[in-house]
């Protein structure tokens, strides 16, 4: 009996408008199945760095470029899947080793980033693979994950506020927003992801209620990269029971259409409650 050769497929996962999902954001989980029979053929996580940006094209570049909207002509950069010093590639990838007896239509699934599960997405592609014909030449099979990482920094979920303490008082919403590769948003020199390309806001409503109040979260150029902050006036609770609120913070990138969300809840005690603004146990 002739021994079937192994066929190798290298999969890389790239944030839409960003870099590869590397070790710094936990990488992505890859699953390879037969698209027709659903047979599981391989599974594992990507590992390595997030790639190198270049102003010029190279054969190992992803065809999904990073475009920075700037006055006049936008800046375009290529994402390379190998180190620039010509060493063996360490760019984040998962290589599946398959034993195939015939050409098969494969379904490849990517789920990540594993270091930001609150914002993780799942994407799939199908690809015909022929036995013995490896798909490993960089960049390999590149899968794009849309979206944005949104982590609500303040308030902590389930924070309780005293109505008395919140009279004429403002509450701060703060969110950390980044590309799905974890790349930060800032005005730093040569940073491709500029704050002006993003819109961040919080939609606040009573739990189960129809009314929504929108709060704009602005980027603070003097603060921490990727941090957006807004001020919300906490309503006075004139009832005899706590009022529960839900806040959905939404971030949108204009140039790519990427969207991400983060949700927290908080509640306001009746005005007779003892003043406090700490997370409830």
PDB file of C-alpha atoms in Angstrom:
ATOM      1  CA  UNK A   1       0.000   0.000   0.000  1.00  0.00           C
ATOM      2  CA  UNK A   2       1.313   3.415  -0.976  1.00  0.00           C
ATOM      3  CA  UNK A   3       1.718   5.724   1.981  1.00  0.00           C
ATOM      4  CA  UNK A   4      -0.147   8.973   1.482  1.00  0.00           C
ATOM      5  CA  UNK A   5       2.016  12.098   1.790  1.00  0.00           C
ATOM      6  CA  UNK A   6       1.287  14.800   4.318  1.00  0.00           C
ATOM      7  CA  UNK A   7      -0.142  18.026   2.962  1.00  0.00           C
ATOM      8  CA  UNK A   8       0.581  21.207   4.887  1.00  0.00           C
ATOM      9  CA  UNK A   9      -1.544  24.354   5.163  1.00  0.00           C
ATOM     10  CA  UNK A  10      -0.335  27.476   6.957  1.00  0.00           C
ATOM     11  CA  UNK A  11      -3.146  29.685   8.270  1.00  0.00           C
ATOM     12  CA  UNK A  12      -2.727  33.269   9.444  1.00  0.00           C
ATOM     13  CA  UNK A  13      -5.450  35.406  10.996  1.00  0.00           C
ATOM     14  CA  UNK A  14      -5.390  39.146  10.340  1.00  0.00           C
ATOM     15  CA  UNK A  15      -7.470  41.881  11.911  1.00  0.00           C
ATOM     16  CA  UNK A  16      -9.389  43.766   9.234  1.00  0.00           C
ATOM     17  CA  UNK A  17      -7.404  46.971   8.787  1.00  0.00           C
ATOM     18  CA  UNK A  18      -4.773  45.707  11.240  1.00  0.00           C
ATOM     19  CA  UNK A  19      -2.017  43.174  11.819  1.00  0.00           C
ATOM     20  CA  UNK A  20      -1.939  39.440  12.419  1.00  0.00           C
ATOM     21  CA  UNK A  21      -3.336  38.145  15.723  1.00  0.00           C
ATOM     22  CA  UNK A  22      -0.103  37.400  17.570  1.00  0.00           C
ATOM     23  CA  UNK A  23       0.933  36.080  20.952  1.00  0.00           C
ATOM     24  CA  UNK A  24       0.407  39.512  22.532  1.00  0.00           C
ATOM     25  CA  UNK A  25      -3.375  39.163  22.031  1.00  0.00           C
ATOM     26  CA  UNK A  26      -3.562  35.383  22.511  1.00  0.00           C
ATOM     27  CA  UNK A  27      -3.658  34.406  18.835  1.00  0.00           C
ATOM     28  CA  UNK A  28      -6.631  32.587  17.315  1.00  0.00           C
ATOM     29  CA  UNK A  29      -8.026  29.052  17.432  1.00  0.00           C
ATOM     30  CA  UNK A  30      -7.970  27.320  14.034  1.00  0.00           C
ATOM     31  CA  UNK A  31     -10.209  24.371  13.120  1.00  0.00           C
ATOM     32  CA  UNK A  32      -9.982  22.510   9.801  1.00  0.00           C
ATOM     33  CA  UNK A  33     -12.836  20.255   8.652  1.00  0.00           C
ATOM     34  CA  UNK A  34     -14.003  18.548   5.499  1.00  0.00           C
ATOM     35  CA  UNK A  35     -16.635  20.987   4.252  1.00  0.00           C
ATOM     36  CA  UNK A  36     -18.886  18.185   2.974  1.00  0.00           C
ATOM     37  CA  UNK A  37     -18.594  15.456   5.613  1.00  0.00           C
ATOM     38  CA  UNK A  38     -17.731  17.725   8.598  1.00  0.00           C
ATOM     39  CA  UNK A  39     -14.836  15.384   9.496  1.00  0.00           C
ATOM     40  CA  UNK A  40     -12.404  17.102  11.859  1.00  0.00           C
ATOM     41  CA  UNK A  41      -8.959  17.135  10.260  1.00  0.00           C
ATOM     42  CA  UNK A  42      -6.872  19.498  12.405  1.00  0.00           C
ATOM     43  CA  UNK A  43      -7.120  22.035  15.197  1.00  0.00           C
ATOM     44  CA  UNK A  44      -4.692  24.299  17.041  1.00  0.00           C
ATOM     45  CA  UNK A  45      -3.819  27.879  17.910  1.00  0.00           C
ATOM     46  CA  UNK A  46      -1.736  30.368  15.981  1.00  0.00           C
ATOM     47  CA  UNK A  47       1.558  31.420  17.556  1.00  0.00           C
ATOM     48  CA  UNK A  48       4.139  34.084  16.773  1.00  0.00           C
ATOM     49  CA  UNK A  49       4.381  37.841  16.353  1.00  0.00           C
ATOM     50  CA  UNK A  50       1.927  40.171  14.625  1.00  0.00           C
ATOM     51  CA  UNK A  51       3.975  40.778  11.476  1.00  0.00           C
ATOM     52  CA  UNK A  52       5.920  43.719  10.088  1.00  0.00           C
ATOM     53  CA  UNK A  53       4.521  46.792   8.343  1.00  0.00           C
ATOM     54  CA  UNK A  54       6.188  47.936   5.132  1.00  0.00           C
ATOM     55  CA  UNK A  55       5.596  50.836   2.750  1.00  0.00           C
ATOM     56  CA  UNK A  56       6.443  48.568  -0.196  1.00  0.00           C
ATOM     57  CA  UNK A  57       4.985  45.302  -1.428  1.00  0.00           C
ATOM     58  CA  UNK A  58       6.818  41.999  -0.965  1.00  0.00           C
ATOM     59  CA  UNK A  59       5.798  38.476  -2.024  1.00  0.00           C
ATOM     60  CA  UNK A  60       5.211  37.517   1.623  1.00  0.00           C
ATOM     61  CA  UNK A  61       2.741  40.361   2.175  1.00  0.00           C
ATOM     62  CA  UNK A  62      -0.927  39.944   2.960  1.00  0.00           C
ATOM     63  CA  UNK A  63      -3.106  41.339   0.186  1.00  0.00           C
ATOM     64  CA  UNK A  64      -5.225  43.075   2.840  1.00  0.00           C
ATOM     65  CA  UNK A  65      -3.414  46.375   3.324  1.00  0.00           C
ATOM     66  CA  UNK A  66      -3.528  48.859   6.209  1.00  0.00           C
ATOM     67  CA  UNK A  67      -4.897  52.179   4.974  1.00  0.00           C
ATOM     68  CA  UNK A  68      -4.546  55.274   7.165  1.00  0.00           C
ATOM     69  CA  UNK A  69      -6.921  58.117   6.219  1.00  0.00           C
ATOM     70  CA  UNK A  70      -4.768  61.239   6.106  1.00  0.00           C
ATOM     71  CA  UNK A  71      -5.343  64.658   4.505  1.00  0.00           C
ATOM     72  CA  UNK A  72      -4.782  64.359   0.787  1.00  0.00           C
ATOM     73  CA  UNK A  73      -3.499  60.922  -0.179  1.00  0.00           C
ATOM     74  CA  UNK A  74      -4.138  58.093   2.331  1.00  0.00           C
ATOM     75  CA  UNK A  75      -1.125  56.173   3.622  1.00  0.00           C
ATOM     76  CA  UNK A  76      -1.020  52.521   2.557  1.00  0.00           C
ATOM     77  CA  UNK A  77       1.149  49.894   4.239  1.00  0.00           C
ATOM     78  CA  UNK A  78       1.664  46.202   3.568  1.00  0.00           C
ATOM     79  CA  UNK A  79       1.728  43.573   6.301  1.00  0.00           C
ATOM     80  CA  UNK A  80       4.625  41.149   5.868  1.00  0.00           C
ATOM     81  CA  UNK A  81       4.469  37.590   7.154  1.00  0.00           C
ATOM     82  CA  UNK A  82       8.185  37.262   7.887  1.00  0.00           C
ATOM     83  CA  UNK A  83      10.880  39.132   9.792  1.00  0.00           C
ATOM     84  CA  UNK A  84      12.691  41.777   7.768  1.00  0.00           C
ATOM     85  CA  UNK A  85      16.142  40.359   8.618  1.00  0.00           C
ATOM     86  CA  UNK A  86      15.433  37.249   6.502  1.00  0.00           C
ATOM     87  CA  UNK A  87      15.399  34.844   9.441  1.00  0.00           C
ATOM     88  CA  UNK A  88      12.955  31.955   9.407  1.00  0.00           C
ATOM     89  CA  UNK A  89       9.485  33.385   9.840  1.00  0.00           C
ATOM     90  CA  UNK A  90       8.148  33.788  13.344  1.00  0.00           C
ATOM     91  CA  UNK A  91       4.981  35.575  12.262  1.00  0.00           C
ATOM     92  CA  UNK A  92       1.831  34.259  13.952  1.00  0.00           C
ATOM     93  CA  UNK A  93       0.484  31.182  12.167  1.00  0.00           C
ATOM     94  CA  UNK A  94      -0.881  27.677  12.561  1.00  0.00           C
ATOM     95  CA  UNK A  95       0.304  24.967  10.181  1.00  0.00           C
ATOM     96  CA  UNK A  96      -2.009  21.984   9.763  1.00  0.00           C
ATOM     97  CA  UNK A  97      -0.613  18.623   8.658  1.00  0.00           C
ATOM     98  CA  UNK A  98      -3.225  16.681   6.689  1.00  0.00           C
ATOM     99  CA  UNK A  99      -3.350  13.218   5.136  1.00  0.00           C
ATOM    100  CA  UNK A 100      -5.589  13.467   2.066  1.00  0.00           C
ATOM    101  CA  UNK A 101      -6.448  10.701  -0.396  1.00  0.00           C
ATOM    102  CA  UNK A 102      -8.096  13.019  -2.916  1.00  0.00           C
ATOM    103  CA  UNK A 103      -8.752  16.723  -3.490  1.00  0.00           C
ATOM    104  CA  UNK A 104     -11.047  17.894  -0.717  1.00  0.00           C
ATOM    105  CA  UNK A 105     -13.012  21.037  -0.077  1.00  0.00           C
ATOM    106  CA  UNK A 106     -11.925  22.146   3.366  1.00  0.00           C
ATOM    107  CA  UNK A 107     -13.633  24.499   5.780  1.00  0.00           C
ATOM    108  CA  UNK A 108     -11.174  26.522   7.831  1.00  0.00           C
ATOM    109  CA  UNK A 109     -12.514  28.318  10.901  1.00  0.00           C
ATOM    110  CA  UNK A 110     -10.743  30.976  12.960  1.00  0.00           C
ATOM    111  CA  UNK A 111     -11.928  32.202  16.357  1.00  0.00           C
ATOM    112  CA  UNK A 112     -10.218  34.995  18.225  1.00  0.00           C
ATOM    113  CA  UNK A 113      -8.537  36.885  19.616  1.00  0.00           C
ATOM    114  CA  UNK A 114      -8.183  34.428  22.484  1.00  0.00           C
ATOM    115  CA  UNK A 115      -6.817  37.205  24.694  1.00  0.00           C
ATOM    116  CA  UNK A 116      -9.949  39.299  24.189  1.00  0.00           C
ATOM    117  CA  UNK A 117     -12.828  36.826  24.278  1.00  0.00           C
ATOM    118  CA  UNK A 118     -15.378  39.529  25.122  1.00  0.00           C
ATOM    119  CA  UNK A 119     -14.831  40.858  21.573  1.00  0.00           C
ATOM    120  CA  UNK A 120     -13.865  37.621  19.773  1.00  0.00           C
ATOM    121  CA  UNK A 121     -15.298  36.799  16.347  1.00  0.00           C
ATOM    122  CA  UNK A 122     -15.618  33.572  14.365  1.00  0.00           C
ATOM    123  CA  UNK A 123     -14.955  33.502  10.614  1.00  0.00           C
ATOM    124  CA  UNK A 124     -14.816  30.640   8.109  1.00  0.00           C
ATOM    125  CA  UNK A 125     -13.540  30.130   4.572  1.00  0.00           C
ATOM    126  CA  UNK A 126     -13.653  27.141   2.227  1.00  0.00           C
ATOM    127  CA  UNK A 127     -10.694  26.129   0.071  1.00  0.00           C
ATOM    128  CA  UNK A 128      -9.944  23.229  -2.260  1.00  0.00           C
ATOM    129  CA  UNK A 129      -6.760  21.419  -1.231  1.00  0.00           C
ATOM    130  CA  UNK A 130      -5.011  18.876  -3.462  1.00  0.00           C
ATOM    131  CA  UNK A 131      -2.930  16.103  -1.848  1.00  0.00           C
ATOM    132  CA  UNK A 132       0.766  16.948  -1.859  1.00  0.00           C
ATOM    133  CA  UNK A 133       0.235  20.570  -2.929  1.00  0.00           C
ATOM    134  CA  UNK A 134       1.189  22.533   0.168  1.00  0.00           C
ATOM    135  CA  UNK A 135      -0.247  25.957   0.948  1.00  0.00           C
ATOM    136  CA  UNK A 136       2.643  27.212   3.065  1.00  0.00           C
ATOM    137  CA  UNK A 137       4.420  29.914   1.059  1.00  0.00           C
ATOM    138  CA  UNK A 138       4.099  33.125   3.101  1.00  0.00           C
ATOM    139  CA  UNK A 139       1.691  34.586   3.832  1.00  0.00           C
ATOM    140  CA  UNK A 140      -0.221  31.293   3.411  1.00  0.00           C
ATOM    141  CA  UNK A 141      -3.997  31.261   3.816  1.00  0.00           C
ATOM    142  CA  UNK A 142      -4.903  34.636   5.352  1.00  0.00           C
ATOM    143  CA  UNK A 143      -8.244  34.941   7.141  1.00  0.00           C
ATOM    144  CA  UNK A 144      -9.638  38.360   8.025  1.00  0.00           C
ATOM    145  CA  UNK A 145     -11.403  38.992  11.340  1.00  0.00           C
ATOM    146  CA  UNK A 146     -13.524  42.168  11.469  1.00  0.00           C
ATOM    147  CA  UNK A 147     -14.456  44.121  14.569  1.00  0.00           C
ATOM    148  CA  UNK A 148     -12.816  46.111  17.351  1.00  0.00           C
ATOM    149  CA  UNK A 149     -11.692  45.211  20.848  1.00  0.00           C
ATOM    150  CA  UNK A 150     -13.796  47.157  23.368  1.00  0.00           C
ATOM    151  CA  UNK A 151     -13.062  46.813  27.082  1.00  0.00           C
ATOM    152  CA  UNK A 152     -15.159  48.901  29.477  1.00  0.00           C
ATOM    153  CA  UNK A 153     -12.782  50.275  32.113  1.00  0.00           C
ATOM    154  CA  UNK A 154     -15.329  52.361  34.036  1.00  0.00           C
ATOM    155  CA  UNK A 155     -17.809  51.906  35.566  1.00  0.00           C
ATOM    156  CA  UNK A 156     -17.241  48.365  36.766  1.00  0.00           C
ATOM    157  CA  UNK A 157     -20.244  46.216  35.998  1.00  0.00           C
ATOM    158  CA  UNK A 158     -22.792  45.966  38.857  1.00  0.00           C
ATOM    159  CA  UNK A 159     -21.590  49.212  40.447  1.00  0.00           C
ATOM    160  CA  UNK A 160     -24.190  50.767  42.742  1.00  0.00           C
ATOM    161  CA  UNK A 161     -24.650  54.490  43.196  1.00  0.00           C
ATOM    162  CA  UNK A 162     -26.491  56.408  45.869  1.00  0.00           C
ATOM    163  CA  UNK A 163     -29.042  58.778  44.393  1.00  0.00           C
ATOM    164  CA  UNK A 164     -28.136  61.319  47.054  1.00  0.00           C
ATOM    165  CA  UNK A 165     -24.474  61.104  46.141  1.00  0.00           C
ATOM    166  CA  UNK A 166     -25.249  61.413  42.429  1.00  0.00           C
ATOM    167  CA  UNK A 167     -27.401  64.545  42.609  1.00  0.00           C
ATOM    168  CA  UNK A 168     -25.780  67.054  40.253  1.00  0.00           C
ATOM    169  CA  UNK A 169     -22.939  64.583  39.961  1.00  0.00           C
ATOM    170  CA  UNK A 170     -21.278  63.180  36.870  1.00  0.00           C
ATOM    171  CA  UNK A 171     -20.203  59.612  36.219  1.00  0.00           C
ATOM    172  CA  UNK A 172     -17.290  58.756  33.943  1.00  0.00           C
ATOM    173  CA  UNK A 173     -17.505  56.211  31.145  1.00  0.00           C
ATOM    174  CA  UNK A 174     -14.095  55.005  30.008  1.00  0.00           C
ATOM    175  CA  UNK A 175     -13.336  52.351  27.408  1.00  0.00           C
ATOM    176  CA  UNK A 176     -10.195  50.859  25.940  1.00  0.00           C
ATOM    177  CA  UNK A 177     -10.642  50.502  22.172  1.00  0.00           C
ATOM    178  CA  UNK A 178      -8.125  48.737  19.931  1.00  0.00           C
ATOM    179  CA  UNK A 179      -7.849  46.825  16.684  1.00  0.00           C
ATOM    180  CA  UNK A 180      -8.589  43.085  16.880  1.00  0.00           C
ATOM    181  CA  UNK A 181      -4.827  42.491  16.765  1.00  0.00           C
ATOM    182  CA  UNK A 182      -4.503  44.603  19.919  1.00  0.00           C
ATOM    183  CA  UNK A 183      -2.807  47.461  18.074  1.00  0.00           C
ATOM    184  CA  UNK A 184      -3.418  50.775  19.880  1.00  0.00           C
ATOM    185  CA  UNK A 185      -5.180  53.899  18.696  1.00  0.00           C
ATOM    186  CA  UNK A 186      -3.148  57.074  19.137  1.00  0.00           C
ATOM    187  CA  UNK A 187      -1.650  60.137  17.475  1.00  0.00           C
ATOM    188  CA  UNK A 188       1.870  58.802  17.974  1.00  0.00           C
ATOM    189  CA  UNK A 189       4.219  59.337  15.014  1.00  0.00           C
ATOM    190  CA  UNK A 190       3.863  56.656  12.319  1.00  0.00           C
ATOM    191  CA  UNK A 191       0.934  54.976  14.093  1.00  0.00           C
ATOM    192  CA  UNK A 192      -1.514  53.792  11.386  1.00  0.00           C
ATOM    193  CA  UNK A 193      -4.614  53.871  13.625  1.00  0.00           C
ATOM    194  CA  UNK A 194      -5.576  57.483  14.328  1.00  0.00           C
ATOM    195  CA  UNK A 195      -8.279  58.559  16.831  1.00  0.00           C
ATOM    196  CA  UNK A 196     -10.078  60.646  14.206  1.00  0.00           C
ATOM    197  CA  UNK A 197     -10.978  57.450  12.320  1.00  0.00           C
ATOM    198  CA  UNK A 198     -13.046  56.190  15.257  1.00  0.00           C
ATOM    199  CA  UNK A 199     -16.399  57.082  16.813  1.00  0.00           C
ATOM    200  CA  UNK A 200     -17.030  55.839  20.357  1.00  0.00           C
ATOM    201  CA  UNK A 201     -20.238  56.333  22.334  1.00  0.00           C
ATOM    202  CA  UNK A 202     -22.326  54.824  25.132  1.00  0.00           C
ATOM    203  CA  UNK A 203     -26.041  54.104  24.831  1.00  0.00           C
ATOM    204  CA  UNK A 204     -27.589  54.178  28.310  1.00  0.00           C
ATOM    205  CA  UNK A 205     -31.080  52.981  29.208  1.00  0.00           C
ATOM    206  CA  UNK A 206     -33.024  51.582  32.107  1.00  0.00           C
ATOM    207  CA  UNK A 207     -32.990  47.794  31.877  1.00  0.00           C
ATOM    208  CA  UNK A 208     -36.061  46.869  29.840  1.00  0.00           C
ATOM    209  CA  UNK A 209     -36.814  50.503  29.050  1.00  0.00           C
ATOM    210  CA  UNK A 210     -37.190  52.019  25.576  1.00  0.00           C
ATOM    211  CA  UNK A 211     -35.460  55.361  26.118  1.00  0.00           C
ATOM    212  CA  UNK A 212     -31.800  55.680  25.231  1.00  0.00           C
ATOM    213  CA  UNK A 213     -29.404  58.461  26.125  1.00  0.00           C
ATOM    214  CA  UNK A 214     -26.282  58.736  23.982  1.00  0.00           C
ATOM    215  CA  UNK A 215     -22.994  59.776  25.569  1.00  0.00           C
ATOM    216  CA  UNK A 216     -20.008  60.597  23.349  1.00  0.00           C
ATOM    217  CA  UNK A 217     -16.644  59.200  24.438  1.00  0.00           C
ATOM    218  CA  UNK A 218     -13.711  61.300  23.259  1.00  0.00           C
ATOM    219  CA  UNK A 219     -10.056  60.390  22.853  1.00  0.00           C
ATOM    220  CA  UNK A 220      -7.715  62.145  25.271  1.00  0.00           C
ATOM    221  CA  UNK A 221      -4.490  62.908  23.345  1.00  0.00           C
ATOM    222  CA  UNK A 222      -2.601  63.502  26.592  1.00  0.00           C
ATOM    223  CA  UNK A 223      -3.705  60.231  28.173  1.00  0.00           C
ATOM    224  CA  UNK A 224      -3.184  56.507  27.660  1.00  0.00           C
ATOM    225  CA  UNK A 225      -3.366  55.253  24.031  1.00  0.00           C
ATOM    226  CA  UNK A 226      -6.699  53.667  23.044  1.00  0.00           C
ATOM    227  CA  UNK A 227      -8.610  55.262  25.960  1.00  0.00           C
ATOM    228  CA  UNK A 228     -11.897  57.057  25.244  1.00  0.00           C
ATOM    229  CA  UNK A 229     -13.798  58.911  27.969  1.00  0.00           C
ATOM    230  CA  UNK A 230     -17.245  60.490  28.346  1.00  0.00           C
ATOM    231  CA  UNK A 231     -19.318  62.045  31.125  1.00  0.00           C
ATOM    232  CA  UNK A 232     -22.825  60.898  32.076  1.00  0.00           C
ATOM    233  CA  UNK A 233     -25.173  62.684  34.479  1.00  0.00           C
ATOM    234  CA  UNK A 234     -26.598  60.008  36.763  1.00  0.00           C
ATOM    235  CA  UNK A 235     -30.371  60.473  37.236  1.00  0.00           C
ATOM    236  CA  UNK A 236     -31.799  60.933  40.726  1.00  0.00           C
ATOM    237  CA  UNK A 237     -33.848  57.943  41.874  1.00  0.00           C
ATOM    238  CA  UNK A 238     -37.038  59.278  43.455  1.00  0.00           C
ATOM    239  CA  UNK A 239     -38.624  55.822  43.753  1.00  0.00           C
ATOM    240  CA  UNK A 240     -38.420  53.436  46.697  1.00  0.00           C
ATOM    241  CA  UNK A 241     -36.549  50.729  44.751  1.00  0.00           C
ATOM    242  CA  UNK A 242     -33.200  50.556  42.946  1.00  0.00           C
ATOM    243  CA  UNK A 243     -33.255  51.488  39.248  1.00  0.00           C
ATOM    244  CA  UNK A 244     -31.076  49.312  37.028  1.00  0.00           C
ATOM    245  CA  UNK A 245     -29.279  50.634  33.962  1.00  0.00           C
ATOM    246  CA  UNK A 246     -27.511  49.068  31.010  1.00  0.00           C
ATOM    247  CA  UNK A 247     -24.770  50.859  29.098  1.00  0.00           C
ATOM    248  CA  UNK A 248     -23.591  49.567  25.722  1.00  0.00           C
ATOM    249  CA  UNK A 249     -20.370  51.191  24.577  1.00  0.00           C
ATOM    250  CA  UNK A 250     -19.989  51.024  20.813  1.00  0.00           C
ATOM    251  CA  UNK A 251     -16.863  51.791  18.800  1.00  0.00           C
ATOM    252  CA  UNK A 252     -16.829  52.224  15.018  1.00  0.00           C
ATOM    253  CA  UNK A 253     -13.967  52.672  12.582  1.00  0.00           C
ATOM    254  CA  UNK A 254     -15.015  54.803   9.625  1.00  0.00           C
ATOM    255  CA  UNK A 255     -12.429  53.593   7.092  1.00  0.00           C
ATOM    256  CA  UNK A 256     -13.077  49.850   7.480  1.00  0.00           C
ATOM    257  CA  UNK A 257     -16.581  49.619   8.918  1.00  0.00           C
ATOM    258  CA  UNK A 258     -15.202  47.708  11.919  1.00  0.00           C
ATOM    259  CA  UNK A 259     -17.519  47.763  14.955  1.00  0.00           C
ATOM    260  CA  UNK A 260     -17.084  46.516  18.513  1.00  0.00           C
ATOM    261  CA  UNK A 261     -19.146  46.732  21.693  1.00  0.00           C
ATOM    262  CA  UNK A 262     -18.812  46.337  25.443  1.00  0.00           C
ATOM    263  CA  UNK A 263     -21.667  46.202  27.965  1.00  0.00           C
ATOM    264  CA  UNK A 264     -21.905  47.036  31.669  1.00  0.00           C
ATOM    265  CA  UNK A 265     -24.754  47.399  34.131  1.00  0.00           C
ATOM    266  CA  UNK A 266     -25.067  49.682  37.147  1.00  0.00           C
ATOM    267  CA  UNK A 267     -27.874  50.736  39.446  1.00  0.00           C
ATOM    268  CA  UNK A 268     -28.964  53.786  41.420  1.00  0.00           C
ATOM    269  CA  UNK A 269     -30.328  53.370  44.937  1.00  0.00           C
ATOM    270  CA  UNK A 270     -33.323  55.404  46.183  1.00  0.00           C
ATOM    271  CA  UNK A 271     -32.457  58.889  47.409  1.00  0.00           C
ATOM    272  CA  UNK A 272     -32.731  57.747  51.042  1.00  0.00           C
ATOM    273  CA  UNK A 273     -29.839  55.276  50.617  1.00  0.00           C
ATOM    274  CA  UNK A 274     -26.465  55.822  52.214  1.00  0.00           C
ATOM    275  CA  UNK A 275     -24.118  57.549  49.706  1.00  0.00           C
ATOM    276  CA  UNK A 276     -21.711  55.152  48.017  1.00  0.00           C
ATOM    277  CA  UNK A 277     -20.273  54.513  44.573  1.00  0.00           C
ATOM    278  CA  UNK A 278     -18.437  51.234  44.845  1.00  0.00           C
ATOM    279  CA  UNK A 279     -18.938  47.857  43.142  1.00  0.00           C
ATOM    280  CA  UNK A 280     -21.577  45.832  44.986  1.00  0.00           C
ATOM    281  CA  UNK A 281     -20.614  42.389  46.202  1.00  0.00           C
TER     282      UNK A 281
END
